[in-house]
Short mmCIF file of C-alpha atoms in Angstrom, two decimals:
data_model
loop_
_atom_site.label_atom_id
_atom_site.label_comp_id
_atom_site.label_asym_id
_atom_site.label_seq_id
_atom_site.Cartn_x
_atom_site.Cartn_y
_atom_site.Cartn_z
CA MET A 1 -14.14 20.28 -22.53
CA GLY A 2 -12.06 18.47 -19.89
CA CYS A 3 -12.23 14.85 -18.82
CA SER A 4 -12.78 15.58 -15.13
CA THR A 5 -16.16 14.87 -13.55
CA ILE A 6 -15.17 16.70 -10.36
CA THR A 7 -16.74 20.09 -9.59
CA LEU A 8 -14.56 22.55 -7.69
CA LYS A 9 -16.19 23.83 -4.50
CA GLY A 10 -13.31 25.57 -2.69
CA MET A 11 -11.92 25.27 0.85
CA ALA A 12 -12.47 27.58 3.80
CA LEU A 13 -9.57 28.80 5.92
CA GLU A 14 -8.89 26.47 8.86
CA CYS A 15 -7.39 28.03 11.96
CA LEU A 16 -6.78 24.86 13.97
CA ALA A 17 -3.42 23.15 13.96
CA THR A 18 -3.06 19.57 12.79
CA ASN A 19 -0.84 16.79 14.03
CA GLY A 20 1.39 14.82 11.69
CA GLY A 21 2.10 11.12 11.77
CA VAL A 22 0.40 7.75 11.83
CA LYS A 23 -0.84 6.46 15.18
CA ASN A 24 -1.92 2.90 14.30
CA VAL A 25 -2.24 0.75 11.19
CA TYR A 26 -4.65 -2.13 10.71
CA PHE A 27 -3.93 -4.64 7.91
CA VAL A 28 -5.92 -7.40 6.22
CA GLU A 29 -5.21 -9.47 3.11
CA HIS A 30 -6.37 -7.69 -0.05
CA GLY A 31 -9.90 -8.66 -1.03
CA LYS A 32 -11.00 -9.58 2.51
CA ALA A 33 -12.45 -6.06 2.99
CA THR A 34 -14.75 -4.70 0.28
CA ILE A 35 -16.72 -1.57 -0.42
CA GLU A 36 -19.60 -1.49 -2.89
CA ASP A 37 -19.04 0.61 -6.02
CA THR A 38 -22.21 2.57 -5.27
CA VAL A 39 -20.73 3.66 -1.91
CA VAL A 40 -17.62 4.95 -3.66
CA GLU A 41 -19.71 6.75 -6.29
CA THR A 42 -21.75 8.43 -3.54
CA ALA A 43 -18.58 9.45 -1.67
CA GLU A 44 -17.26 11.01 -4.87
CA THR A 45 -20.44 12.72 -6.09
CA THR A 46 -21.31 14.30 -2.75
CA GLY A 47 -17.79 15.70 -2.62
CA ASN A 48 -16.88 14.56 0.90
CA HIS A 49 -14.75 11.51 -0.09
CA THR A 50 -15.82 9.85 3.17
CA ILE A 51 -17.21 6.39 3.75
CA ASN A 52 -18.71 4.93 6.91
CA ALA A 53 -17.04 2.12 8.84
CA SER A 54 -20.29 0.21 8.27
CA ASP A 55 -19.73 0.50 4.48
CA ILE A 56 -16.75 -1.88 4.73
CA THR A 57 -17.80 -5.53 4.40
CA MET A 58 -15.43 -8.18 5.76
CA ALA A 59 -15.01 -11.79 4.63
CA ASP A 60 -16.27 -14.33 7.18
CA ASN A 61 -14.27 -14.42 10.44
CA THR A 62 -11.87 -11.74 9.18
CA LYS A 63 -10.82 -8.48 10.82
CA PHE A 64 -8.15 -5.87 10.28
CA ILE A 65 -5.24 -6.71 12.62
CA ALA A 66 -3.61 -3.87 14.59
CA TYR A 67 0.07 -3.00 14.20
CA HIS A 68 1.21 -0.58 16.89
CA PHE A 69 4.53 1.26 17.00
CA ALA A 70 6.21 4.14 18.81
CA LYS A 71 4.95 7.69 18.30
CA HIS A 72 6.32 9.54 15.26
CA GLN A 73 7.43 6.33 13.55
CA GLY A 74 4.88 6.16 10.73
CA SER A 75 3.73 8.25 7.79
CA LEU A 76 1.33 8.09 4.84
CA THR A 77 2.19 10.08 1.74
CA THR A 78 0.05 10.15 -1.40
CA THR A 79 1.25 11.70 -4.65
CA THR A 80 -0.07 11.82 -8.20
CA GLY A 81 1.47 9.77 -10.95
CA GLU A 82 0.97 9.39 -14.66
CA SER A 83 1.90 6.58 -17.00
CA ASN A 84 0.79 5.89 -20.57
CA GLY A 85 -1.81 8.65 -20.35
CA ASN A 86 -3.32 7.31 -17.13
CA LYS A 87 -3.39 9.32 -13.90
CA TYR A 88 -3.24 7.56 -10.56
CA TRP A 89 -2.58 8.18 -6.88
CA GLN A 90 0.45 6.49 -5.34
CA SER A 91 0.23 6.04 -1.57
CA THR A 92 3.34 5.13 0.42
CA LEU A 93 3.00 3.89 3.97
CA ALA A 94 6.34 4.06 5.81
CA LEU A 95 6.57 2.37 9.22
CA GLN A 96 9.26 1.77 11.83
CA PHE A 97 9.03 -0.94 14.48
CA ASN A 98 11.52 -0.82 17.34
CA ARG A 99 13.50 -3.75 18.76
CA MET A 100 14.49 -6.72 16.62
CA GLU A 101 12.99 -9.98 17.89
CA GLY A 102 12.01 -13.31 16.37
CA LYS A 103 8.23 -12.87 16.56
CA LYS A 104 8.55 -9.53 14.76
CA HIS A 105 10.70 -11.13 12.02
CA LEU A 106 7.72 -13.24 10.96
CA GLU A 107 5.33 -10.27 10.95
CA ILE A 108 7.72 -8.11 8.91
CA GLN A 109 8.16 -10.96 6.42
CA ALA A 110 4.38 -11.33 6.14
CA LEU A 111 3.97 -7.59 5.53
CA ALA A 112 6.77 -7.57 2.95
CA LEU A 113 5.31 -10.53 1.04
CA GLY A 114 1.64 -9.59 1.30
CA GLU A 115 -0.92 -7.84 -0.84
CA LEU A 116 -2.65 -5.78 1.83
CA ASP A 117 -5.56 -3.46 2.47
CA ALA A 118 -5.11 -1.01 5.33
CA LEU A 119 -6.95 1.26 7.71
CA ILE A 120 -4.51 4.00 8.73
CA GLU A 121 -5.27 6.01 11.87
CA ASP A 122 -3.55 9.39 12.11
CA TYR A 123 -2.97 11.70 15.08
CA ASN A 124 -5.90 13.92 14.06
CA GLY A 125 -8.37 11.12 14.82
CA LYS A 126 -8.89 10.41 11.12
CA VAL A 127 -8.82 6.94 9.57
CA TRP A 128 -7.89 6.37 5.92
CA PHE A 129 -8.74 3.28 3.83
CA ILE A 130 -6.47 1.90 1.12
CA GLY A 131 -7.77 -1.15 -0.71
CA TYR A 132 -10.86 -0.28 -2.73
CA ASP A 133 -9.19 -0.44 -6.13
CA GLY A 134 -5.66 -1.58 -5.33
CA TYR A 135 -3.49 -2.87 -2.52
CA LEU A 136 -0.35 -2.08 -0.59
CA SER A 137 2.76 -4.15 -1.30
CA GLU A 138 6.47 -3.84 -0.65
CA SER A 139 8.94 -3.20 -3.45
CA ALA A 140 12.30 -4.96 -3.20
CA GLY A 141 14.71 -3.06 -1.01
CA ASN A 142 12.11 -1.17 1.02
CA THR A 143 12.37 -3.30 4.17
CA THR A 144 15.30 -3.39 6.57
CA ALA A 145 16.09 -5.11 9.84
CA GLN A 146 19.00 -3.57 11.73
CA THR A 147 20.73 -3.65 15.09
CA GLY A 148 22.22 -0.18 14.76
CA THR A 149 25.75 0.80 15.84
CA ALA A 150 25.48 3.49 18.51
CA THR A 151 23.25 3.34 21.59
CA ASP A 152 20.71 5.74 20.09
CA ASP A 153 20.58 4.05 16.64
CA LEU A 154 17.46 2.18 15.57
CA ASN A 155 17.38 -1.43 16.65
CA GLY A 156 14.39 -2.66 14.70
CA TYR A 157 12.70 -2.62 11.32
CA THR A 158 11.64 -0.17 8.67
CA ILE A 159 9.19 -1.07 5.94
CA SER A 160 7.66 0.91 3.11
CA LEU A 161 4.51 -0.31 1.37
CA THR A 162 3.11 1.28 -1.78
CA ALA A 163 -0.26 1.23 -3.56
CA ARG A 164 -1.38 2.69 -6.87
CA ASN A 165 -5.04 3.61 -6.89
CA GLY A 166 -7.55 5.52 -8.94
CA TYR A 167 -8.64 7.38 -5.80
CA LEU A 168 -7.00 9.15 -2.90
CA PRO A 169 -7.38 7.08 0.30
CA PHE A 170 -10.96 7.34 1.57
CA GLU A 171 -11.60 8.88 4.97
CA VAL A 172 -13.54 6.45 7.16
CA LYS A 173 -16.12 7.79 9.63
CA ILE A 174 -15.51 5.92 12.90
CA ASP A 175 -17.19 8.02 15.57
CA GLY A 176 -20.76 8.57 16.71
CA SER A 177 -23.14 6.09 15.10
CA GLU A 178 -20.16 4.36 13.37
CA ALA A 179 -18.21 3.55 16.57
CA THR A 180 -19.69 0.04 16.90
CA ALA A 181 -19.02 -0.78 13.24
CA TRP A 182 -15.43 0.48 13.66
CA ALA A 183 -14.86 -1.73 16.70
CA ALA A 184 -16.19 -4.74 14.75
CA LEU A 185 -13.67 -4.17 11.92
CA ILE A 186 -10.48 -4.33 13.99
CA SER A 187 -8.66 -6.76 16.24
CA GLU A 188 -5.67 -6.35 18.54
CA PRO A 189 -2.54 -8.39 17.75
CA ALA A 190 -2.62 -12.03 18.85
CA ASN A 191 1.07 -12.05 19.82
CA ALA A 192 1.13 -8.83 21.86
#
């Protein structure tokens, strides 16, 4: 008898193309956004691994803050890992922000030093939540600020944030009846 409590259900063939890349990322300090354990259990037992935007509870006067960047400059990759007999999911969020400038220095420093939860919006209209049972943080050496050499080199920043979780990132329902709850979770940057 195995240890898994997951029941295989299969996947139908999908004929529609998908679009790669991250469109927008919304960050908040870890612990400022919570999801009840019962919501996670329901998402797992029903097999859809989806939560509603209204399932995310925010600390008073707190919202996820938007970080926008040029198209095709962000990715989310999640892989399995194992250590000391424990399995986990390691999610890596890689982002590139163009143009070095002082106000961006402070934001990159804050991201690099923070313990963060994130809502990650992809180009398929899906939003993914990282933060239920872990947080994103930067490992030394995964952030750069550069001017570039040639005209078409990057002048800007790259940062890679990693989280180890017991779950794959949860899909967050943001449309239909959840659109108002989604809008209440996020805020545009103050220094835009």
